[in-house]
PDB file of C-alpha atoms and ligand atoms in Angstrom:
ATOM      1  CA  MET A   8      59.396  62.031   4.289  1.00 58.00           C
ATOM      2  CA  SER A   9      61.358  58.824   3.681  1.00 70.00           C
ATOM      3  CA  ARG A  10      63.540  58.346   0.619  1.00 73.00           C
ATOM      4  CA  LEU A  11      60.955  55.869  -0.715  1.00 76.00           C
ATOM      5  CA  GLU A  12      58.231  58.474  -0.433  1.00 77.00           C
ATOM      6  CA  GLU A  13      60.431  61.118  -2.056  1.00 78.00           C
ATOM      7  CA  LEU A  14      60.978  58.744  -4.957  1.00 77.00           C
ATOM      8  CA  GLY A  15      57.272  57.967  -5.119  1.00 79.00           C
ATOM      9  CA  VAL A  16      57.958  54.215  -4.847  1.00 82.00           C
ATOM     10  CA  GLN A  17      55.031  52.077  -3.700  1.00 88.00           C
ATOM     11  CA  HIS A  18      56.131  50.170  -0.655  1.00 89.00           C
ATOM     12  CA  LYS A  19      55.127  48.528   2.558  1.00 92.00           C
ATOM     13  CA  ARG A  20      57.137  48.035   5.729  1.00 92.00           C
ATOM     14  CA  LEU A  21      56.508  44.834   7.613  1.00 94.00           C
ATOM     15  CA  ARG A  22      58.112  42.367   9.970  1.00 95.00           C
ATOM     16  CA  LEU A  23      58.058  38.699   8.954  1.00 96.00           C
ATOM     17  CA  TYR A  24      59.899  35.858  10.704  1.00 97.00           C
ATOM     18  CA  GLY A  25      61.651  38.405  12.888  1.00 95.00           C
ATOM     19  CA  VAL A  26      63.089  40.339   9.927  1.00 93.00           C
ATOM     20  CA  ASP A  27      62.231  43.976   9.156  1.00 92.00           C
ATOM     21  CA  LEU A  28      61.363  44.195   5.482  1.00 92.00           C
ATOM     22  CA  VAL A  29      60.547  46.876   2.982  1.00 89.00           C
ATOM     23  CA  VAL A  30      58.610  45.519   0.049  1.00 90.00           C
ATOM     24  CA  ALA A  31      58.930  47.998  -2.816  1.00 88.00           C
ATOM     25  CA  TRP A  32      57.369  47.696  -6.246  1.00 84.00           C
ATOM     26  CA  PRO A  33      57.251  47.499  -9.197  1.00 76.00           C
ATOM     27  CA  ASP A  34      60.755  46.123  -9.812  1.00 72.00           C
ATOM     28  CA  VAL A  35      62.810  48.480  -7.739  1.00 74.00           C
ATOM     29  CA  ASP A  36      66.579  48.378  -7.661  1.00 76.00           C
ATOM     30  CA  PRO A  37      67.214  48.245  -3.889  1.00 73.00           C
ATOM     31  CA  SER A  38      70.567  50.043  -4.205  1.00 74.00           C
ATOM     32  CA  SER A  39      68.791  53.103  -5.646  1.00 75.00           C
ATOM     33  CA  LEU A  40      66.773  53.621  -2.488  1.00 73.00           C
ATOM     34  CA  GLY A  41      69.449  54.685  -0.031  1.00 69.00           C
ATOM     35  CA  LEU A  42      67.857  52.822   2.865  1.00 68.00           C
ATOM     36  CA  GLY A  43      69.308  52.192   6.317  1.00 65.00           C
ATOM     37  CA  SER A  44      71.530  49.169   6.842  1.00 62.00           C
ATOM     38  CA  GLY A  45      68.878  47.326   8.890  1.00 65.00           C
ATOM     39  CA  ASP A  46      66.318  47.309   6.071  1.00 70.00           C
ATOM     40  CA  VAL A  47      65.969  44.270   3.861  1.00 76.00           C
ATOM     41  CA  VAL A  48      64.407  45.393   0.603  1.00 78.00           C
ATOM     42  CA  ILE A  49      62.293  42.937  -1.335  1.00 82.00           C
ATOM     43  CA  PRO A  50      61.565  44.185  -4.859  1.00 78.00           C
ATOM     44  CA  GLY A  51      57.970  43.445  -5.835  1.00 77.00           C
ATOM     45  CA  GLY A  52      57.334  40.953  -8.619  1.00 78.00           C
ATOM     46  CA  HIS A  53      54.557  38.415  -9.050  1.00 86.00           C
ATOM     47  CA  TYR A  54      55.545  36.694  -5.843  1.00 91.00           C
ATOM     48  CA  GLN A  55      58.401  37.576  -3.553  1.00 93.00           C
ATOM     49  CA  LEU A  56      57.505  37.045   0.083  1.00 96.00           C
ATOM     50  CA  SER A  57      56.631  33.378  -0.502  1.00 98.00           C
ATOM     51  CA  SER A  58      59.793  32.839  -2.552  1.00 96.00           C
ATOM     52  CA  SER A  59      62.729  30.733  -1.406  1.00 97.00           C
ATOM     53  CA  LYS A  60      65.022  33.432  -2.786  1.00 93.00           C
ATOM     54  CA  TRP A  61      65.189  35.132   0.590  1.00 93.00           C
ATOM     55  CA  ARG A  62      64.414  32.276   3.004  1.00 95.00           C
ATOM     56  CA  ARG A  63      64.986  28.540   2.810  1.00 96.00           C
ATOM     57  CA  SER A  64      62.161  27.073   4.925  1.00 98.00           C
ATOM     58  CA  SER A  65      59.499  28.087   7.409  1.00 98.00           C
ATOM     59  CA  VAL A  66      57.597  26.264  10.119  1.00 98.00           C
ATOM     60  CA  VAL A  67      53.938  27.116  10.743  1.00 98.00           C
ATOM     61  CA  ARG A  68      52.349  26.270  14.110  1.00 98.00           C
ATOM     62  CA  VAL A  69      48.688  25.233  14.064  1.00 98.00           C
ATOM     63  CA  GLY A  70      47.588  25.204  17.701  1.00 98.00           C
ATOM     64  CA  GLY A  71      50.661  23.527  19.166  1.00 96.00           C
ATOM     65  CA  VAL A  72      51.398  21.431  16.073  1.00 98.00           C
ATOM     66  CA  GLU A  73      54.386  22.304  13.892  1.00 98.00           C
ATOM     67  CA  VAL A  74      53.931  21.987  10.135  1.00 98.00           C
ATOM     68  CA  GLY A  75      57.161  21.903   8.144  1.00 98.00           C
ATOM     69  CA  GLY A  76      59.176  21.038  11.226  1.00 97.00           C
ATOM     70  CA  GLY A  77      60.338  17.609  10.088  1.00 94.00           C
ATOM     71  CA  ASP A  78      57.372  15.403  11.039  1.00 97.00           C
ATOM     72  CA  LEU A  79      54.472  14.559   8.748  1.00 98.00           C
ATOM     73  CA  VAL A  80      51.306  16.262  10.038  1.00 99.00           C
ATOM     74  CA  VAL A  81      47.941  14.797   9.112  1.00 99.00           C
ATOM     75  CA  ALA A  82      44.736  16.844   9.397  1.00 99.00           C
ATOM     76  CA  ALA A  83      41.676  14.625   9.043  1.00 99.00           C
ATOM     77  CA  GLY A  84      37.944  14.703   9.592  1.00 98.00           C
ATOM     78  CA  PRO A  85      34.712  14.974   7.682  1.00 98.00           C
ATOM     79  CA  CYS A  86      34.192  17.023   4.545  1.00 98.00           C
ATOM     80  CA  ALA A  87      31.409  18.840   6.414  1.00 98.00           C
ATOM     81  CA  VAL A  88      30.426  19.089  10.056  1.00 98.00           C
ATOM     82  CA  GLU A  89      26.960  17.525  10.015  1.00 98.00           C
ATOM     83  CA  GLY A  90      26.212  17.267  13.737  1.00 98.00           C
ATOM     84  CA  GLU A  91      27.820  16.672  17.117  1.00 98.00           C
ATOM     85  CA  ASP A  92      27.696  12.862  17.107  1.00 98.00           C
ATOM     86  CA  GLN A  93      29.053  12.589  13.559  1.00 98.00           C
ATOM     87  CA  LEU A  94      31.889  14.997  14.324  1.00 98.00           C
ATOM     88  CA  ARG A  95      32.815  13.328  17.630  1.00 98.00           C
ATOM     89  CA  ALA A  96      32.897   9.874  16.023  1.00 98.00           C
ATOM     90  CA  ALA A  97      35.114  11.162  13.190  1.00 98.00           C
ATOM     91  CA  ALA A  98      37.406  13.051  15.568  1.00 98.00           C
ATOM     92  CA  ALA A  99      37.860  10.090  17.924  1.00 98.00           C
ATOM     93  CA  ALA A 100      38.683   7.813  14.982  1.00 98.00           C
ATOM     94  CA  VAL A 101      41.226  10.145  13.376  1.00 98.00           C
ATOM     95  CA  LYS A 102      42.883  10.889  16.703  1.00 98.00           C
ATOM     96  CA  ALA A 103      43.187   7.177  17.522  1.00 98.00           C
ATOM     97  CA  ALA A 104      44.877   6.627  14.141  1.00 98.00           C
ATOM     98  CA  GLY A 105      47.420   9.415  14.722  1.00 98.00           C
ATOM     99  CA  ALA A 106      45.986  12.552  13.093  1.00 98.00           C
ATOM    100  CA  LYS A 107      47.217  15.704  14.835  1.00 98.00           C
ATOM    101  CA  LEU A 108      44.597  18.153  13.512  1.00 99.00           C
ATOM    102  CA  LEU A 109      40.822  17.950  13.000  1.00 99.00           C
ATOM    103  CA  ARG A 110      39.283  19.230   9.772  1.00 98.00           C
ATOM    104  CA  GLY A 111      35.600  19.902   9.087  1.00 98.00           C
ATOM    105  CA  GLY A 112      33.758  22.288   6.791  1.00 98.00           C
ATOM    106  CA  ALA A 113      31.165  24.637   8.270  1.00 98.00           C
ATOM    107  CA  PHE A 114      30.866  27.125   5.390  1.00 98.00           C
ATOM    108  CA  LYS A 115      30.700  24.793   2.415  1.00 96.00           C
ATOM    109  CA  PRO A 116      31.340  26.158  -1.099  1.00 93.00           C
ATOM    110  CA  ARG A 117      28.989  23.874  -3.057  1.00 94.00           C
ATOM    111  CA  THR A 118      28.750  23.762  -6.837  1.00 93.00           C
ATOM    112  CA  SER A 119      24.959  23.614  -6.643  1.00 95.00           C
ATOM    113  CA  PRO A 120      22.912  25.948  -4.446  1.00 95.00           C
ATOM    114  CA  TYR A 121      20.577  23.000  -3.739  1.00 96.00           C
ATOM    115  CA  SER A 122      23.311  20.911  -2.064  1.00 96.00           C
ATOM    116  CA  PHE A 123      23.935  20.900   1.713  1.00 95.00           C
ATOM    117  CA  GLN A 124      25.580  24.248   2.460  1.00 97.00           C
ATOM    118  CA  GLY A 125      27.078  23.425   5.871  1.00 97.00           C
ATOM    119  CA  LEU A 126      26.053  24.406   9.400  1.00 98.00           C
ATOM    120  CA  GLY A 127      27.790  27.798   9.339  1.00 97.00           C
ATOM    121  CA  GLU A 128      28.792  29.212  12.726  1.00 97.00           C
ATOM    122  CA  ARG A 129      27.080  26.326  14.554  1.00 98.00           C
ATOM    123  CA  GLY A 130      29.506  23.993  12.763  1.00 98.00           C
ATOM    124  CA  LEU A 131      32.448  26.044  14.009  1.00 98.00           C
ATOM    125  CA  GLU A 132      31.126  25.884  17.578  1.00 98.00           C
ATOM    126  CA  LEU A 133      30.941  22.095  17.333  1.00 98.00           C
ATOM    127  CA  LEU A 134      34.482  21.919  15.947  1.00 98.00           C
ATOM    128  CA  ARG A 135      35.794  24.008  18.832  1.00 98.00           C
ATOM    129  CA  LYS A 136      33.913  21.893  21.368  1.00 98.00           C
ATOM    130  CA  VAL A 137      34.887  18.475  19.996  1.00 98.00           C
ATOM    131  CA  GLY A 138      38.432  19.531  19.100  1.00 98.00           C
ATOM    132  CA  GLY A 139      38.823  20.901  22.632  1.00 98.00           C
ATOM    133  CA  GLU A 140      37.568  17.671  24.210  1.00 98.00           C
ATOM    134  CA  LEU A 141      40.029  15.583  22.229  1.00 98.00           C
ATOM    135  CA  GLY A 142      42.943  17.986  22.257  1.00 98.00           C
ATOM    136  CA  LEU A 143      42.945  18.415  18.466  1.00 98.00           C
ATOM    137  CA  PRO A 144      43.480  21.894  16.962  1.00 99.00           C
ATOM    138  CA  VAL A 145      40.881  22.570  14.269  1.00 98.00           C
ATOM    139  CA  VAL A 146      40.936  23.660  10.616  1.00 98.00           C
ATOM    140  CA  SER A 147      37.900  25.033   8.768  1.00 98.00           C
ATOM    141  CA  GLU A 148      37.180  26.901   5.564  1.00 98.00           C
ATOM    142  CA  VAL A 149      36.105  30.521   5.242  1.00 98.00           C
ATOM    143  CA  THR A 150      34.592  31.615   1.947  1.00 98.00           C
ATOM    144  CA  ASP A 151      34.044  35.322   2.521  1.00 98.00           C
ATOM    145  CA  PRO A 152      35.972  38.102   4.298  1.00 98.00           C
ATOM    146  CA  ARG A 153      32.859  38.783   6.400  1.00 97.00           C
ATOM    147  CA  GLN A 154      33.237  35.346   8.064  1.00 98.00           C
ATOM    148  CA  VAL A 155      36.818  35.885   9.201  1.00 98.00           C
ATOM    149  CA  GLU A 156      36.145  37.734  12.450  1.00 97.00           C
ATOM    150  CA  ALA A 157      33.574  35.216  13.712  1.00 96.00           C
ATOM    151  CA  ALA A 158      35.613  32.184  12.584  1.00 98.00           C
ATOM    152  CA  TYR A 159      38.744  33.524  14.304  1.00 98.00           C
ATOM    153  CA  LYS A 160      37.207  32.670  17.699  1.00 98.00           C
ATOM    154  CA  TYR A 161      36.812  28.999  16.824  1.00 98.00           C
ATOM    155  CA  VAL A 162      39.520  27.827  14.430  1.00 98.00           C
ATOM    156  CA  ASP A 163      43.249  27.224  14.823  1.00 98.00           C
ATOM    157  CA  ALA A 164      43.784  27.520  11.061  1.00 99.00           C
ATOM    158  CA  PHE A 165      41.690  28.978   8.277  1.00 99.00           C
ATOM    159  CA  GLN A 166      41.323  27.025   5.064  1.00 98.00           C
ATOM    160  CA  VAL A 167      40.981  28.877   1.770  1.00 98.00           C
ATOM    161  CA  GLY A 168      39.285  26.563  -0.715  1.00 98.00           C
ATOM    162  CA  ALA A 169      40.048  26.025  -4.381  1.00 98.00           C
ATOM    163  CA  ARG A 170      37.057  28.124  -5.400  1.00 98.00           C
ATOM    164  CA  ASN A 171      38.333  31.091  -3.404  1.00 98.00           C
ATOM    165  CA  ALA A 172      42.027  30.657  -4.148  1.00 98.00           C
ATOM    166  CA  GLN A 173      42.111  34.067  -5.844  1.00 98.00           C
ATOM    167  CA  ASN A 174      39.485  35.814  -3.741  1.00 98.00           C
ATOM    168  CA  PHE A 175      41.871  38.674  -3.058  1.00 98.00           C
ATOM    169  CA  GLU A 176      39.611  40.426  -0.541  1.00 98.00           C
ATOM    170  CA  LEU A 177      39.469  37.199   1.477  1.00 98.00           C
ATOM    171  CA  LEU A 178      43.253  36.792   1.229  1.00 98.00           C
ATOM    172  CA  ARG A 179      43.766  40.389   2.365  1.00 98.00           C
ATOM    173  CA  ALA A 180      41.422  39.904   5.320  1.00 98.00           C
ATOM    174  CA  LEU A 181      43.345  36.768   6.359  1.00 98.00           C
ATOM    175  CA  GLY A 182      46.615  38.651   5.987  1.00 98.00           C
ATOM    176  CA  GLU A 183      45.461  40.903   8.798  1.00 98.00           C
ATOM    177  CA  THR A 184      45.006  38.019  11.240  1.00 98.00           C
ATOM    178  CA  ASP A 185      47.712  36.059  13.021  1.00 98.00           C
ATOM    179  CA  LYS A 186      46.282  32.555  12.570  1.00 98.00           C
ATOM    180  CA  PRO A 187      47.588  30.073   9.988  1.00 98.00           C
ATOM    181  CA  VAL A 188      46.059  29.993   6.513  1.00 99.00           C
ATOM    182  CA  ILE A 189      45.980  26.744   4.542  1.00 99.00           C
ATOM    183  CA  LEU A 190      45.871  28.106   1.022  1.00 99.00           C
ATOM    184  CA  LYS A 191      44.578  25.671  -1.555  1.00 98.00           C
ATOM    185  CA  ARG A 192      45.597  25.939  -5.170  1.00 98.00           C
ATOM    186  CA  GLY A 193      42.702  26.825  -7.460  1.00 98.00           C
ATOM    187  CA  PHE A 194      41.966  24.085  -9.979  1.00 97.00           C
ATOM    188  CA  GLY A 195      42.780  26.457 -12.854  1.00 98.00           C
ATOM    189  CA  GLU A 196      45.708  28.197 -11.195  1.00 98.00           C
ATOM    190  CA  THR A 197      49.329  28.141 -12.311  1.00 98.00           C
ATOM    191  CA  VAL A 198      52.020  27.673  -9.671  1.00 98.00           C
ATOM    192  CA  GLU A 199      52.984  31.336 -10.096  1.00 97.00           C
ATOM    193  CA  GLU A 200      49.399  32.460  -9.468  1.00 98.00           C
ATOM    194  CA  TRP A 201      49.187  30.211  -6.403  1.00 98.00           C
ATOM    195  CA  LEU A 202      52.379  31.663  -4.911  1.00 98.00           C
ATOM    196  CA  SER A 203      51.215  35.192  -5.766  1.00 97.00           C
ATOM    197  CA  ALA A 204      48.025  34.484  -3.803  1.00 98.00           C
ATOM    198  CA  ALA A 205      50.223  33.459  -0.851  1.00 98.00           C
ATOM    199  CA  ASP A 206      51.984  36.835  -1.147  1.00 97.00           C
ATOM    200  CA  TYR A 207      48.628  38.588  -0.601  1.00 97.00           C
ATOM    201  CA  VAL A 208      48.418  36.979   2.857  1.00 98.00           C
ATOM    202  CA  LEU A 209      52.100  37.500   3.684  1.00 98.00           C
ATOM    203  CA  LEU A 210      52.023  41.147   2.582  1.00 97.00           C
ATOM    204  CA  GLY A 211      49.341  41.744   5.210  1.00 98.00           C
ATOM    205  CA  GLY A 212      51.872  40.656   7.838  1.00 98.00           C
ATOM    206  CA  ASN A 213      50.562  37.125   8.447  1.00 98.00           C
ATOM    207  CA  GLU A 214      53.578  34.844   8.087  1.00 98.00           C
ATOM    208  CA  ASN A 215      51.639  31.620   8.768  1.00 98.00           C
ATOM    209  CA  VAL A 216      50.810  30.315   5.320  1.00 99.00           C
ATOM    210  CA  ILE A 217      50.700  26.643   4.284  1.00 99.00           C
ATOM    211  CA  LEU A 218      50.353  25.862   0.566  1.00 99.00           C
ATOM    212  CA  CYS A 219      47.921  23.059  -0.314  1.00 99.00           C
ATOM    213  CA  GLU A 220      47.839  21.189  -3.632  1.00 99.00           C
ATOM    214  CA  ARG A 221      44.404  19.606  -4.163  1.00 98.00           C
ATOM    215  CA  GLY A 222      44.355  18.747  -7.859  1.00 98.00           C
ATOM    216  CA  ILE A 223      43.824  20.750 -11.019  1.00 98.00           C
ATOM    217  CA  ARG A 224      41.447  20.360 -13.930  1.00 98.00           C
ATOM    218  CA  THR A 225      42.930  18.624 -16.959  1.00 98.00           C
ATOM    219  CA  PHE A 226      41.540  16.852 -20.020  1.00 98.00           C
ATOM    220  CA  ASP A 227      41.280  13.556 -18.153  1.00 97.00           C
ATOM    221  CA  HIS A 228      38.258  12.848 -15.959  1.00 95.00           C
ATOM    222  CA  THR A 229      39.029   9.338 -14.747  1.00 98.00           C
ATOM    223  CA  LEU A 230      39.692  10.831 -11.316  1.00 98.00           C
ATOM    224  CA  ARG A 231      37.853  13.944 -10.083  1.00 98.00           C
ATOM    225  CA  PHE A 232      40.911  16.205 -10.556  1.00 98.00           C
ATOM    226  CA  THR A 233      44.563  15.632 -11.486  1.00 98.00           C
ATOM    227  CA  LEU A 234      46.840  15.819  -8.445  1.00 98.00           C
ATOM    228  CA  ASP A 235      49.843  17.811  -9.636  1.00 98.00           C
ATOM    229  CA  VAL A 236      52.656  16.046  -7.791  1.00 98.00           C
ATOM    230  CA  GLY A 237      55.199  17.892  -9.919  1.00 98.00           C
ATOM    231  CA  ALA A 238      53.879  21.149  -8.497  1.00 98.00           C
ATOM    232  CA  VAL A 239      54.413  19.789  -4.971  1.00 98.00           C
ATOM    233  CA  ALA A 240      58.079  19.142  -5.752  1.00 98.00           C
ATOM    234  CA  ALA A 241      58.297  22.545  -7.484  1.00 98.00           C
ATOM    235  CA  VAL A 242      56.845  24.638  -4.650  1.00 98.00           C
ATOM    236  CA  LYS A 243      59.094  22.867  -2.149  1.00 98.00           C
ATOM    237  CA  ARG A 244      61.946  24.404  -4.148  1.00 98.00           C
ATOM    238  CA  LEU A 245      60.399  27.712  -5.224  1.00 98.00           C
ATOM    239  CA  SER A 246      58.984  28.616  -1.813  1.00 98.00           C
ATOM    240  CA  HIS A 247      60.003  28.466   1.852  1.00 98.00           C
ATOM    241  CA  LEU A 248      56.414  27.772   2.941  1.00 98.00           C
ATOM    242  CA  PRO A 249      55.314  24.347   4.209  1.00 98.00           C
ATOM    243  CA  VAL A 250      53.352  22.291   1.677  1.00 99.00           C
ATOM    244  CA  CYS A 251      50.209  20.239   2.227  1.00 99.00           C
ATOM    245  CA  VAL A 252      48.569  17.734  -0.115  1.00 99.00           C
ATOM    246  CA  ASP A 253      44.830  17.050  -0.112  1.00 99.00           C
ATOM    247  CA  PRO A 254      44.480  13.622  -1.759  1.00 99.00           C
ATOM    248  CA  SER A 255      40.700  13.412  -1.175  1.00 98.00           C
ATOM    249  CA  HIS A 256      39.409  16.006  -3.650  1.00 98.00           C
ATOM    250  CA  PRO A 257      41.509  14.886  -6.654  1.00 98.00           C
ATOM    251  CA  ALA A 258      40.668  11.249  -5.877  1.00 98.00           C
ATOM    252  CA  GLY A 259      36.904  11.676  -5.873  1.00 98.00           C
ATOM    253  CA  ARG A 260      36.698   8.013  -4.877  1.00 98.00           C
ATOM    254  CA  ARG A 261      37.911   6.357  -1.677  1.00 98.00           C
ATOM    255  CA  GLU A 262      40.166   3.836  -3.373  1.00 98.00           C
ATOM    256  CA  TYR A 263      42.361   6.540  -4.927  1.00 98.00           C
ATOM    257  CA  VAL A 264      42.938   8.580  -1.750  1.00 99.00           C
ATOM    258  CA  GLU A 265      45.786   6.465  -0.394  1.00 98.00           C
ATOM    259  CA  PRO A 266      47.854   6.200  -3.607  1.00 98.00           C
ATOM    260  CA  LEU A 267      47.588   9.955  -4.177  1.00 99.00           C
ATOM    261  CA  ALA A 268      48.625  10.651  -0.583  1.00 99.00           C
ATOM    262  CA  LEU A 269      51.637   8.345  -0.929  1.00 98.00           C
ATOM    263  CA  ALA A 270      52.694  10.163  -4.118  1.00 98.00           C
ATOM    264  CA  GLY A 271      52.242  13.559  -2.439  1.00 98.00           C
ATOM    265  CA  VAL A 272      54.331  12.546   0.568  1.00 98.00           C
ATOM    266  CA  ALA A 273      57.068  11.127  -1.649  1.00 98.00           C
ATOM    267  CA  ALA A 274      57.066  14.380  -3.669  1.00 98.00           C
ATOM    268  CA  GLY A 275      57.812  16.376  -0.516  1.00 98.00           C
ATOM    269  CA  ALA A 276      54.547  17.213   1.288  1.00 98.00           C
ATOM    270  CA  ASP A 277      54.904  18.232   4.943  1.00 98.00           C
ATOM    271  CA  MET A 278      51.210  17.759   5.645  1.00 99.00           C
ATOM    272  CA  LEU A 279      48.116  15.895   4.411  1.00 99.00           C
ATOM    273  CA  LEU A 280      44.497  17.055   4.604  1.00 99.00           C
ATOM    274  CA  VAL A 281      42.184  14.047   4.376  1.00 98.00           C
ATOM    275  CA  GLU A 282      38.436  13.466   4.543  1.00 98.00           C
ATOM    276  CA  VAL A 283      37.273  10.778   6.992  1.00 99.00           C
ATOM    277  CA  HIS A 284      33.644  10.116   7.931  1.00 98.00           C
ATOM    278  CA  PRO A 285      32.280   7.588  10.447  1.00 98.00           C
ATOM    279  CA  ASP A 286      29.721   6.424   7.868  1.00 98.00           C
ATOM    280  CA  PRO A 287      30.723   7.827   4.451  1.00 98.00           C
ATOM    281  CA  GLY A 288      27.733   6.310   2.644  1.00 98.00           C
ATOM    282  CA  ARG A 289      25.483   8.672   4.612  1.00 98.00           C
ATOM    283  CA  ALA A 290      27.680  11.781   4.280  1.00 98.00           C
ATOM    284  CA  LEU A 291      25.905  14.962   3.177  1.00 97.00           C
ATOM    285  CA  SER A 292      28.826  15.975   0.913  1.00 97.00           C
ATOM    286  CA  ASP A 293      31.681  14.176  -0.868  1.00 97.00           C
ATOM    287  CA  SER A 294      30.319  10.813   0.215  1.00 98.00           C
ATOM    288  CA  GLU A 295      32.261   8.838  -2.443  1.00 98.00           C
ATOM    289  CA  GLN A 296      35.705  10.052  -1.402  1.00 98.00           C
ATOM    290  CA  GLN A 297      35.613  10.062   2.405  1.00 98.00           C
ATOM    291  CA  LEU A 298      37.583   7.275   4.060  1.00 98.00           C
ATOM    292  CA  THR A 299      36.068   4.986   6.667  1.00 98.00           C
ATOM    293  CA  PRO A 300      37.822   4.926  10.049  1.00 98.00           C
ATOM    294  CA  SER A 301      39.307   1.512   9.304  1.00 98.00           C
ATOM    295  CA  MET A 302      40.627   2.628   5.899  1.00 98.00           C
ATOM    296  CA  PHE A 303      42.163   5.643   7.621  1.00 98.00           C
ATOM    297  CA  LEU A 304      44.044   3.442  10.112  1.00 98.00           C
ATOM    298  CA  ASP A 305      45.698   1.591   7.260  1.00 98.00           C
ATOM    299  CA  PHE A 306      46.258   4.856   5.381  1.00 98.00           C
ATOM    300  CA  MET A 307      48.162   6.338   8.356  1.00 98.00           C
ATOM    301  CA  ARG A 308      50.430   3.320   8.629  1.00 98.00           C
ATOM    302  CA  LYS A 309      51.379   3.574   4.943  1.00 98.00           C
ATOM    303  CA  VAL A 310      51.837   7.342   4.686  1.00 98.00           C
ATOM    304  CA  THR A 311      54.017   7.295   7.789  1.00 98.00           C
ATOM    305  CA  ALA A 312      56.190   4.534   6.306  1.00 98.00           C
ATOM    306  CA  VAL A 313      56.600   6.378   2.977  1.00 98.00           C
ATOM    307  CA  PHE A 314      57.324   9.643   4.763  1.00 98.00           C
ATOM    308  CA  ARG A 315      60.110   7.985   6.788  1.00 97.00           C
ATOM    309  CA  ALA A 316      61.531   6.174   3.767  1.00 96.00           C
ATOM    310  CA  SER A 317      61.545   9.253   1.545  1.00 95.00           C
ATOM    311  CA  ARG A 318      63.150  11.510   4.168  1.00 92.00           C
ATOM    312  CA  SER A 319      65.898   9.154   5.333  1.00 81.00           C
ATOM    313  CA  THR A 320      69.258   9.641   3.664  1.00 69.00           C
TER     314      THR A 320
HETATM  315  C1  PEP B 429      37.176  20.825   1.232  1.00 95.15           C
HETATM  316  O1  PEP B 429      38.326  20.713   1.715  1.00 95.15           O
HETATM  317  O2  PEP B 429      36.172  20.301   1.740  1.00 95.15           O
HETATM  318  C2  PEP B 429      37.007  21.534  -0.059  1.00 95.15           C
HETATM  319  C3  PEP B 429      35.846  22.088  -0.393  1.00 95.15           C
HETATM  320  O3  PEP B 429      38.110  21.521  -0.822  1.00 95.15           O
HETATM  321  P1  PEP B 429      38.468  22.286  -2.206  1.00 95.15           P
HETATM  322  O4  PEP B 429      38.335  23.731  -1.917  1.00 95.15           O
HETATM  323  O5  PEP B 429      39.869  21.835  -2.460  1.00 95.15           O
HETATM  324  O6  PEP B 429      37.503  21.786  -3.235  1.00 95.15           O
HETATM  325 MN1   MN B 430      35.025  17.908   0.569  1.00 95.15          MN
END
């Protein structure tokens, strides 16, 4: 029996970023545990593994693309995969403009049960096919732990949406995989709750977590949600994890996507997740906020310029 077991301390041993860790909770004084010199003890609190207290910064690889490695990474594509031609047109356009990852929803979490619900596994197959043809790693949302095994075959990164940001069974299931998780902030979640959700994935042993700010609900409804740029700056300091900004969902309308992205990049985002559709007027979901391919070209030029300007010393 180990000393931790003798003491009846709840704990978990895991290896993250090449370091052997013992996470022990609640609020354990590491010096009381008499552990071996090789063990790094992390006392459990609301969030610990995602905290910058023990690690300054992390890089997450999505397919071959490094997020948090010093270059701005843009993931772009339609809100939902609607069919092969639509997806291929979107993917070709975003690739030509410089996006490094392809996004597309297959399991869509829709507010109304009467709205288009996505193509499910067929959508994932199309993403894999089109992404493979164009050499773009793919990102897609899972909404239920039962989808994780099937989706694993097709995606390079799982997206956890705002509506499932505290679906702890889903987070636990993703913690058991080794593929990156883009973890959106729930629209009613505090920063502490968001980072605690990240700890659910990390505690499972999956070190590949990217935080994604996508807007919160406030008293003002001029835009769809309020992009919390302050939280972007805060999590860059509070956490070692790479940070993504989704400017599309807070914008709600095409014309606001670019200014929100510029603010997110200036606040410290390592990545952007943007909706682009070959013919947004005909989109089956989020038609008002998806960029046209020509808007996206201009968007890429500007976000790249602001990224360079805000990172140069
Ligand atoms: C999406 O990215 O299409 C989506 C549903 O986002 P969110 O979960 O942020 O609403
Ligand atoms: Mn959408």
